[in-house]
mmCIF file of C-alpha atoms in Angstrom:
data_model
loop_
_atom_site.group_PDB
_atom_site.id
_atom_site.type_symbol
_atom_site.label_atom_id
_atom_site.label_comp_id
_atom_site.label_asym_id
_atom_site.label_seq_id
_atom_site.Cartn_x
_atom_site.Cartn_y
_atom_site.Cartn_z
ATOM 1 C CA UNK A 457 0.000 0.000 0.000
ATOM 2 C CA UNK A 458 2.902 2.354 0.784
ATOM 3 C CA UNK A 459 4.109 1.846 -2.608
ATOM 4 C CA UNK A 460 0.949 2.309 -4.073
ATOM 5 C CA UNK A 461 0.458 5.853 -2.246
ATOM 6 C CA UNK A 462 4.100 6.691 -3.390
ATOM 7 C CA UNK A 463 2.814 6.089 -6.760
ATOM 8 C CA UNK A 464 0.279 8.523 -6.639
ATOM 9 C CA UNK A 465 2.343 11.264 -5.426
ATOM 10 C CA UNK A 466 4.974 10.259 -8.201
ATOM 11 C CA UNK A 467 1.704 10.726 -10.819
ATOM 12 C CA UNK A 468 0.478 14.220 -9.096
ATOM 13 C CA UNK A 469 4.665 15.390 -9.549
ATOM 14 C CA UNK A 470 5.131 14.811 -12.905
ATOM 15 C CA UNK A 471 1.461 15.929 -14.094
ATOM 16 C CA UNK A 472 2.570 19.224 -11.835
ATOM 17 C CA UNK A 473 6.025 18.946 -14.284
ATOM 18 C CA UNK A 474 3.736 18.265 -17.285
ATOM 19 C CA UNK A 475 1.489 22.011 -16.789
ATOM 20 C CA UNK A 476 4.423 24.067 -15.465
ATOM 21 C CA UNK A 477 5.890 22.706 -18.709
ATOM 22 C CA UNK A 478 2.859 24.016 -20.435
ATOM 23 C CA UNK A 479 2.621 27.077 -19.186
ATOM 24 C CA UNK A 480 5.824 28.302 -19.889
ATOM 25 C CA UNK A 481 5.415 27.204 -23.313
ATOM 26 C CA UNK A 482 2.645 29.331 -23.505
ATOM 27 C CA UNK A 483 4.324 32.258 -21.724
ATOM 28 C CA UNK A 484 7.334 31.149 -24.739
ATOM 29 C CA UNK A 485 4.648 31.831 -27.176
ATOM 30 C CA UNK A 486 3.467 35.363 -25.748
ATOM 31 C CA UNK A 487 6.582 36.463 -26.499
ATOM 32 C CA UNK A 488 6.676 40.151 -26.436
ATOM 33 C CA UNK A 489 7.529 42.389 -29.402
ATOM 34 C CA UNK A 490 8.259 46.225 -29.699
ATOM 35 C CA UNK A 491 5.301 48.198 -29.770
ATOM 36 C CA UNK A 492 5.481 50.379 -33.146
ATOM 37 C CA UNK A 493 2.707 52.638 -32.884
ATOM 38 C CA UNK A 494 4.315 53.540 -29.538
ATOM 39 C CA UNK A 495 7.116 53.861 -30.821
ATOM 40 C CA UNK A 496 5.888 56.467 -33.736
ATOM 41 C CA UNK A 497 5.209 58.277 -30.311
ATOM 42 C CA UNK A 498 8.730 58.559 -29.265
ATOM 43 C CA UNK A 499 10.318 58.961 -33.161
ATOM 44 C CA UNK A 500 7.697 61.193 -34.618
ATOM 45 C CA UNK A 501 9.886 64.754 -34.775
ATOM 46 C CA UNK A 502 12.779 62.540 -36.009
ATOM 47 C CA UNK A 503 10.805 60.901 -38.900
ATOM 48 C CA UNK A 504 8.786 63.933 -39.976
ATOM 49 C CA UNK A 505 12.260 65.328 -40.079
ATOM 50 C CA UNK A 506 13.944 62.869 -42.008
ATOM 51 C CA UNK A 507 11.315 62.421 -44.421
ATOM 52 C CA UNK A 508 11.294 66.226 -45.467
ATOM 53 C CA UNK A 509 8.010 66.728 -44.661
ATOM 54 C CA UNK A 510 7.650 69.502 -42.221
ATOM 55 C CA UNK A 511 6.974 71.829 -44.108
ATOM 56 C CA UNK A 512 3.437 70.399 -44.221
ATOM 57 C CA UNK A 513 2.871 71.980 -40.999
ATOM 58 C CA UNK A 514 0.766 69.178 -39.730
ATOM 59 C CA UNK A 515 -0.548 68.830 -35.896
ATOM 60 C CA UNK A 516 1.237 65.540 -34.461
ATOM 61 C CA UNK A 517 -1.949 63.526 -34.651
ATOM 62 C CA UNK A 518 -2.452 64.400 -38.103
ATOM 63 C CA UNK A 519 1.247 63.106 -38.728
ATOM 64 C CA UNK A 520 0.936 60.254 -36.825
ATOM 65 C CA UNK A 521 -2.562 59.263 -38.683
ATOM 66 C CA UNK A 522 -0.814 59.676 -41.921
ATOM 67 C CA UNK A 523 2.435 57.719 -41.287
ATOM 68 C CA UNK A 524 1.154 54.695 -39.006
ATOM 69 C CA UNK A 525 0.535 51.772 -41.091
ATOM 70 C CA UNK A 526 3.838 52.413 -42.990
ATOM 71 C CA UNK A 527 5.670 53.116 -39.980
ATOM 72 C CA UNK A 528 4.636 49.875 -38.740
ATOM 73 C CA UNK A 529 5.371 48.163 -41.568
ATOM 74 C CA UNK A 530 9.057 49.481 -41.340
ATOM 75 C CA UNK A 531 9.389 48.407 -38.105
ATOM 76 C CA UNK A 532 8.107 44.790 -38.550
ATOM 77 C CA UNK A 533 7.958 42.486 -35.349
ATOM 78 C CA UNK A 534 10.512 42.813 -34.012
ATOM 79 C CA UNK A 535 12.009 42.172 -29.489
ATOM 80 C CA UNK A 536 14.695 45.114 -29.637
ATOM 81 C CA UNK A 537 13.877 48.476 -30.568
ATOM 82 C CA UNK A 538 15.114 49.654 -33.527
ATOM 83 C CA UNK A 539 16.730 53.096 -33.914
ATOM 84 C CA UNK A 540 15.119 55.753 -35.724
ATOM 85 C CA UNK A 541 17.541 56.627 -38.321
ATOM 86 C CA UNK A 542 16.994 52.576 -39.676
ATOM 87 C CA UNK A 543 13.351 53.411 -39.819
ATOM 88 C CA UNK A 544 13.280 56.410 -41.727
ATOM 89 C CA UNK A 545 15.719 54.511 -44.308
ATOM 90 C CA UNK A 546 13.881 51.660 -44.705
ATOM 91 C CA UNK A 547 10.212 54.829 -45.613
ATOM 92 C CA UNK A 548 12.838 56.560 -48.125
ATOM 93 C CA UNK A 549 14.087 53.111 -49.923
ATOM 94 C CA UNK A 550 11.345 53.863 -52.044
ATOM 95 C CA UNK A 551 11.402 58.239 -51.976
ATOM 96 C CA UNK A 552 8.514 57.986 -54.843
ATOM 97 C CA UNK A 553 6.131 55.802 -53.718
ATOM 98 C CA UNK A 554 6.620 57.138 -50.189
ATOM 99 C CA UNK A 555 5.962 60.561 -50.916
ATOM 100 C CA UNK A 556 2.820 59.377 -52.936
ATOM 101 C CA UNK A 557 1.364 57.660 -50.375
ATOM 102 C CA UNK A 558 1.764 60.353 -47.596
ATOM 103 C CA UNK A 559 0.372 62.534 -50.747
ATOM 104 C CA UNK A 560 -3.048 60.427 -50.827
ATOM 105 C CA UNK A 561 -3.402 60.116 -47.271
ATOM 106 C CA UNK A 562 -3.433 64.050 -46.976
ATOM 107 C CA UNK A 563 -5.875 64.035 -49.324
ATOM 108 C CA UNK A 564 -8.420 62.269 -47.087
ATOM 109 C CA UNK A 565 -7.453 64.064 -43.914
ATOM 110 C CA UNK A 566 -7.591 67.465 -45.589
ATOM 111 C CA UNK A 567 -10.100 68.831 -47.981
ATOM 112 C CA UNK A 568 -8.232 70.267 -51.071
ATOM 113 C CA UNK A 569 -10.124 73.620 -51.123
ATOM 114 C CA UNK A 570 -9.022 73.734 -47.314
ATOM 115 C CA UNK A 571 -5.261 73.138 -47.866
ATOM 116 C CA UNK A 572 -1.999 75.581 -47.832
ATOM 117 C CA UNK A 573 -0.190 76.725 -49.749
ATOM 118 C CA UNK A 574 2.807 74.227 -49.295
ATOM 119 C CA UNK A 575 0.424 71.528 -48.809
ATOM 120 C CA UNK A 576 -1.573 71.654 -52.213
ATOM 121 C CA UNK A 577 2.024 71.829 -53.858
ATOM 122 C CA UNK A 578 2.915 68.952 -52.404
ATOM 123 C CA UNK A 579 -0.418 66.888 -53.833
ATOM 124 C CA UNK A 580 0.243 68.048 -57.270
ATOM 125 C CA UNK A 581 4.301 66.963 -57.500
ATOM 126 C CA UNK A 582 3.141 63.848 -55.991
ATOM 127 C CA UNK A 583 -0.390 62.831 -57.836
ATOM 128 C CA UNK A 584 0.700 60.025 -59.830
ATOM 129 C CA UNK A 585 -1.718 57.033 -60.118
ATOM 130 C CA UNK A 586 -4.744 58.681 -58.441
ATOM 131 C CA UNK A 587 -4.091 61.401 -61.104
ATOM 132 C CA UNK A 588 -7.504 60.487 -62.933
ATOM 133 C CA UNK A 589 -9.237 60.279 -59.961
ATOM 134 C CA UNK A 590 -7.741 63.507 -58.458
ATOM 135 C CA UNK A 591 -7.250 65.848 -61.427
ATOM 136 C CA UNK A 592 -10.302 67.203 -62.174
ATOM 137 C CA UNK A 593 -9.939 68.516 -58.478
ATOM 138 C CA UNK A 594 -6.306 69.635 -59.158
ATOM 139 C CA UNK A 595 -7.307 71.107 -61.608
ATOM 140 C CA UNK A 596 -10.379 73.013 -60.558
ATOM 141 C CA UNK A 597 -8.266 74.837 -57.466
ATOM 142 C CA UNK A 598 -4.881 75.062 -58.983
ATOM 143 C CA UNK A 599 -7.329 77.547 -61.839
ATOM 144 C CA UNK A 600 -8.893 79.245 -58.355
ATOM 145 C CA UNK A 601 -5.054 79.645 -57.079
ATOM 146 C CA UNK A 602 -4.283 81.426 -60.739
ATOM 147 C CA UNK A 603 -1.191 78.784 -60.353
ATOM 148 C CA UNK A 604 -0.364 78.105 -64.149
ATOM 149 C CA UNK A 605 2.578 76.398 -62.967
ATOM 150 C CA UNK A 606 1.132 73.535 -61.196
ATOM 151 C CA UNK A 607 -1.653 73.180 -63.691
ATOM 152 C CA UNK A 608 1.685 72.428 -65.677
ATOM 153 C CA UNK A 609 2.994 70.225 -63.186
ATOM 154 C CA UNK A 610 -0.591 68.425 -63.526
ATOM 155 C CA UNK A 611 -0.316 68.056 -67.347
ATOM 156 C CA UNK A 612 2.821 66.865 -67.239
ATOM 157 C CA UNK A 613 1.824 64.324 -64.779
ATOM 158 C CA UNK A 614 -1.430 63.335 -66.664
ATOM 159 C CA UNK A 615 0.762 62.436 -69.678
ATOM 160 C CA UNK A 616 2.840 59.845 -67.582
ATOM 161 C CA UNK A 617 -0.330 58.579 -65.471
ATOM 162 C CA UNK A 618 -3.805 59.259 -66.878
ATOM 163 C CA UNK A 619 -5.487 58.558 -69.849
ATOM 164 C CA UNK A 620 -3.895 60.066 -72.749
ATOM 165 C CA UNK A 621 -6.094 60.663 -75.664
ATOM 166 C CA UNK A 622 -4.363 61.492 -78.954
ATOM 167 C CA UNK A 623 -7.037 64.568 -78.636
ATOM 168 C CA UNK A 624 -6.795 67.467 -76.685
ATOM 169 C CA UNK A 625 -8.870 69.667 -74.722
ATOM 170 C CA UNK A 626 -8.941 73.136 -76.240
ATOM 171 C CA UNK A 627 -10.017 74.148 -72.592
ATOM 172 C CA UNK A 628 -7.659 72.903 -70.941
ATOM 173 C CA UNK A 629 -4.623 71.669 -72.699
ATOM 174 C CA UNK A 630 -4.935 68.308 -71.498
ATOM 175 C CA UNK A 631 -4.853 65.334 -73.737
ATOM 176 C CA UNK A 632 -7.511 64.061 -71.776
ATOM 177 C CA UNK A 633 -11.078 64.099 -74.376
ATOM 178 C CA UNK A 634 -13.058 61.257 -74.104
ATOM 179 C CA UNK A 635 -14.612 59.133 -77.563
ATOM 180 C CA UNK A 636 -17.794 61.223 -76.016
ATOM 181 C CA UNK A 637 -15.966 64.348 -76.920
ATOM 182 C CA UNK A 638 -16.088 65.233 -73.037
ATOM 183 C CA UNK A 639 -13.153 65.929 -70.768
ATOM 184 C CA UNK A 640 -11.812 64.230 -68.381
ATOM 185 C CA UNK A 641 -9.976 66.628 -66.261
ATOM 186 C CA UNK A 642 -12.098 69.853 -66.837
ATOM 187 C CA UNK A 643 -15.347 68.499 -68.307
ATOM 188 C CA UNK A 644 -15.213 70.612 -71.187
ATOM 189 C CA UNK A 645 -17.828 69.026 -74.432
ATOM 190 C CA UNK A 646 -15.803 69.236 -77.435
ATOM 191 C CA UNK A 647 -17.925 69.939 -80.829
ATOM 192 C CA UNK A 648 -17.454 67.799 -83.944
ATOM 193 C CA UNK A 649 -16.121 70.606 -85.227
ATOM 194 C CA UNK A 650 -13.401 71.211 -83.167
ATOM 195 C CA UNK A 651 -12.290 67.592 -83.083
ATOM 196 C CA UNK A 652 -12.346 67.867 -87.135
ATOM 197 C CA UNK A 653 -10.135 70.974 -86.695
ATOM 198 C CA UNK A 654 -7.794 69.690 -84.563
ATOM 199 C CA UNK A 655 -6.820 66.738 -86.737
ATOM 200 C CA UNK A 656 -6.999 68.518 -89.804
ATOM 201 C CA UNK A 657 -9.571 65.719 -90.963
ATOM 202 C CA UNK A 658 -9.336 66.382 -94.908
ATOM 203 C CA UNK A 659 -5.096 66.321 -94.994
ATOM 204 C CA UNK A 660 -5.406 63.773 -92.700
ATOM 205 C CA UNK A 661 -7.368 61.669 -94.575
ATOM 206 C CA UNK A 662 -5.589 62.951 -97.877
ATOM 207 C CA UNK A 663 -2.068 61.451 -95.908
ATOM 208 C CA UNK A 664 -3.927 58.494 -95.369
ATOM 209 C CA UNK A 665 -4.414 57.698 -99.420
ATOM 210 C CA UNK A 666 -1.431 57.270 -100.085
ATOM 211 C CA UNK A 667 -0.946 54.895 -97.297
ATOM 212 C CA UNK A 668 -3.932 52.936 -97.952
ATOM 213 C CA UNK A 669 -6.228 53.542 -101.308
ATOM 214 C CA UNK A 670 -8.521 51.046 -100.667
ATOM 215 C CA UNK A 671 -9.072 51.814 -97.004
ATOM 216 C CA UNK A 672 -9.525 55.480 -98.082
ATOM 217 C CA UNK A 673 -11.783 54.143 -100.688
ATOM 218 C CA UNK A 674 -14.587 52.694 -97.601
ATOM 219 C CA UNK A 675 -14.219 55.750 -95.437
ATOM 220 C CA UNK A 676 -14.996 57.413 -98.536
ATOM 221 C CA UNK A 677 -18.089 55.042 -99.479
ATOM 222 C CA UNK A 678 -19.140 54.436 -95.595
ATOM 223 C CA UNK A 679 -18.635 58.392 -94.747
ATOM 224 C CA UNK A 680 -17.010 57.974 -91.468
ATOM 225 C CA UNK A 681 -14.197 56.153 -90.044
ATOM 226 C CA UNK A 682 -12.540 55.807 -86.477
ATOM 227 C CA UNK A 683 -9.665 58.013 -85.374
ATOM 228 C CA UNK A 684 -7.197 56.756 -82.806
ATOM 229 C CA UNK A 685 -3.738 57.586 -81.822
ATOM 230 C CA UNK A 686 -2.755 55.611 -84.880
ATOM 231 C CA UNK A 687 -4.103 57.673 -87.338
ATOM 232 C CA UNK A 688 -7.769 57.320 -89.303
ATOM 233 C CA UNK A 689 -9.140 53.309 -89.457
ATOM 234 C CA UNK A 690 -11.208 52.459 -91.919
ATOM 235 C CA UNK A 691 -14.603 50.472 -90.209
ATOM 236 C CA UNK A 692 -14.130 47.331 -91.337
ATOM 237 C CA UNK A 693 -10.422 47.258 -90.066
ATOM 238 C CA UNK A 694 -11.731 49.046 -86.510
ATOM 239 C CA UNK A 695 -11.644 46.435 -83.265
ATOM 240 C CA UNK A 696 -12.893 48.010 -80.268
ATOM 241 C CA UNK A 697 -10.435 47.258 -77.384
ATOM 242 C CA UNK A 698 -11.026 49.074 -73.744
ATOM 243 C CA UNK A 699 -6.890 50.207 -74.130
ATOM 244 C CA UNK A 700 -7.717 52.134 -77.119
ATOM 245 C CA UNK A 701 -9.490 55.522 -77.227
ATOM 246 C CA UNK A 702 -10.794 55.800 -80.696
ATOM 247 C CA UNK A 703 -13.113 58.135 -82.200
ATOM 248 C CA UNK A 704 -15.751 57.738 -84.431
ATOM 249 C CA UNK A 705 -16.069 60.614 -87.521
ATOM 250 C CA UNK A 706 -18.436 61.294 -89.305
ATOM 251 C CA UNK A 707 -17.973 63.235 -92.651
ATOM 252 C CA UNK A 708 -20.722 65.925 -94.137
ATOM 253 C CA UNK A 709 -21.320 66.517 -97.408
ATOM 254 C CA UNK A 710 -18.667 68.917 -98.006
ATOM 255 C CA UNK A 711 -15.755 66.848 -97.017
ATOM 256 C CA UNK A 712 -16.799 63.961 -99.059
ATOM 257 C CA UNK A 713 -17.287 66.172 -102.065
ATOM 258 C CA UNK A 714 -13.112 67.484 -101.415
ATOM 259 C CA UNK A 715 -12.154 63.992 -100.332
ATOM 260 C CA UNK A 716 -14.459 62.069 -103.566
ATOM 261 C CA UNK A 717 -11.853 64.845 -105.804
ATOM 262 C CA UNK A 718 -8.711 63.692 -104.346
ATOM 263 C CA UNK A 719 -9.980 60.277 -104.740
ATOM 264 C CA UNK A 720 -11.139 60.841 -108.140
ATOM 265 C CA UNK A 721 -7.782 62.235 -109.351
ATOM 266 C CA UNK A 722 -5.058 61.875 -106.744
ATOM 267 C CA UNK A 723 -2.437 64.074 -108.655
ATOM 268 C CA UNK A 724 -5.084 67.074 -107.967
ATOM 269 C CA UNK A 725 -3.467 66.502 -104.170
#
């Protein structure tokens, strides 16, 4: 019986062991990591500083709203604390896309019309993907600010970003009209007329003979044709593709009588 009781006392032991094993596996797996939105606390003058962007003139919750989730990111999970000047280089290993982001994120803290100075600079030289989104905008209160040199700044930008139409707006100066003659940045309705003007649609299409007779020959017989960046398409060659902005033309009766002459006698060109 002695043995028997030992036994016992043996079992309650090691099943003590066994949960004082467990629990300081479990107390392993809590392990604690450095809190980075703390952190951003302690660091914030040092990043806002590094990353040029005082200028902003931001309140410190602003800031910190702005830069959280990619200060976090930079800091990753990590048990030591890392020091600020490896933070603020891993943000600025990408300058661009950093400056972007913070870009967009003032955006939806700040109402353009209600931003400085400094601050609506800063969203124009750094609109580059939301630029269709964002330009008409831009656009709108760079015009209020009389700034012509950020509406340049936009422009340029819209070429590299946005939705370049081989037409532009003769409002604006954008190439940014639509197949529905409207545009996209300042909502300007182009007429017929002025599209037609700004291609030059009779030496266009005059160019275009002597590229392709026959093709000339069915705008010619259809009366209109599709204009793209490429030049004039004839409709039977046309294949609609959401990549390409192509507009349709159609000719009036004076055009086709000029265009029926060339065609008619093509050394009259």
């Amino acid at each position: 019986m002695p043995r028997k009781k030992k036994t016992d006392e043996e079992n309650k032991k090691e099943s003590s062991n066994e949960e004082g094993k467990t629990k300081r596996k479990k107390t392993q797996k809590k392990e604690k990591f450095v809190d980075a939105e703390a952190l951003l606390d302690e660091y914030l003058d040092e990043v806002v500083l590094g990353l040029g962007i005082s200028f902003l003139k931001l309140k410190p919750e602003e800031y910190k709203e702005i830069l959280k989730d990619p200060f976090v990111a930079a800091v990753g999970q990590v048990k030591t604390k890392p020091k600020s000047k490896t933070i603020i280089n891993r943000l600025t290993a990408n300058r661009d896309a950093m400056m972007e982001y913070i870009a967009m994120r003032l955006v939806r803290i700040i109402d353009i019309e209600k931003m400085n100075c400094e601050q609506f600079e800063f969203v124009v030289y750094n609109t580059k993907k939301a630029i269709v989104d964002l330009a008409p905008k831009l656009y709108r209160e760079a015009l209020k600010r009389n700034r012509k040199d950020l509406i340049d700044v936009l422009r340029y930008n819209w070429n590299l970003y946005g939705i370049v139409s081989p037409i532009v707006c003769p409002k604006c100066g954008f190439s940014s009209i639509m197949p529905d003659l409207s545009c996209k940045v300042c909502e300007y309705v182009m007429s017929m007329k002025e599209l037609k003007s700004q291609i030059n649609v009779i030496q266009t299409l005059k160019d275009y003979y002597s590229l392709d007779p026959e093709g000339f020959k069915e705008i010619l017989t259809s009366g209109y044709f599709y204009y793209t960046a490429e030049g004039p398409i004839p409709p039977s060659k046309f294949r609609p593709s959401p990549q390409v902005l192509a507009f349709e033309i159609v000719l009036n009766k004076d055009e086709k009588k000029t265009l029926s002459s060339i065609y008619s006698n093509p050394h009259a060109q």
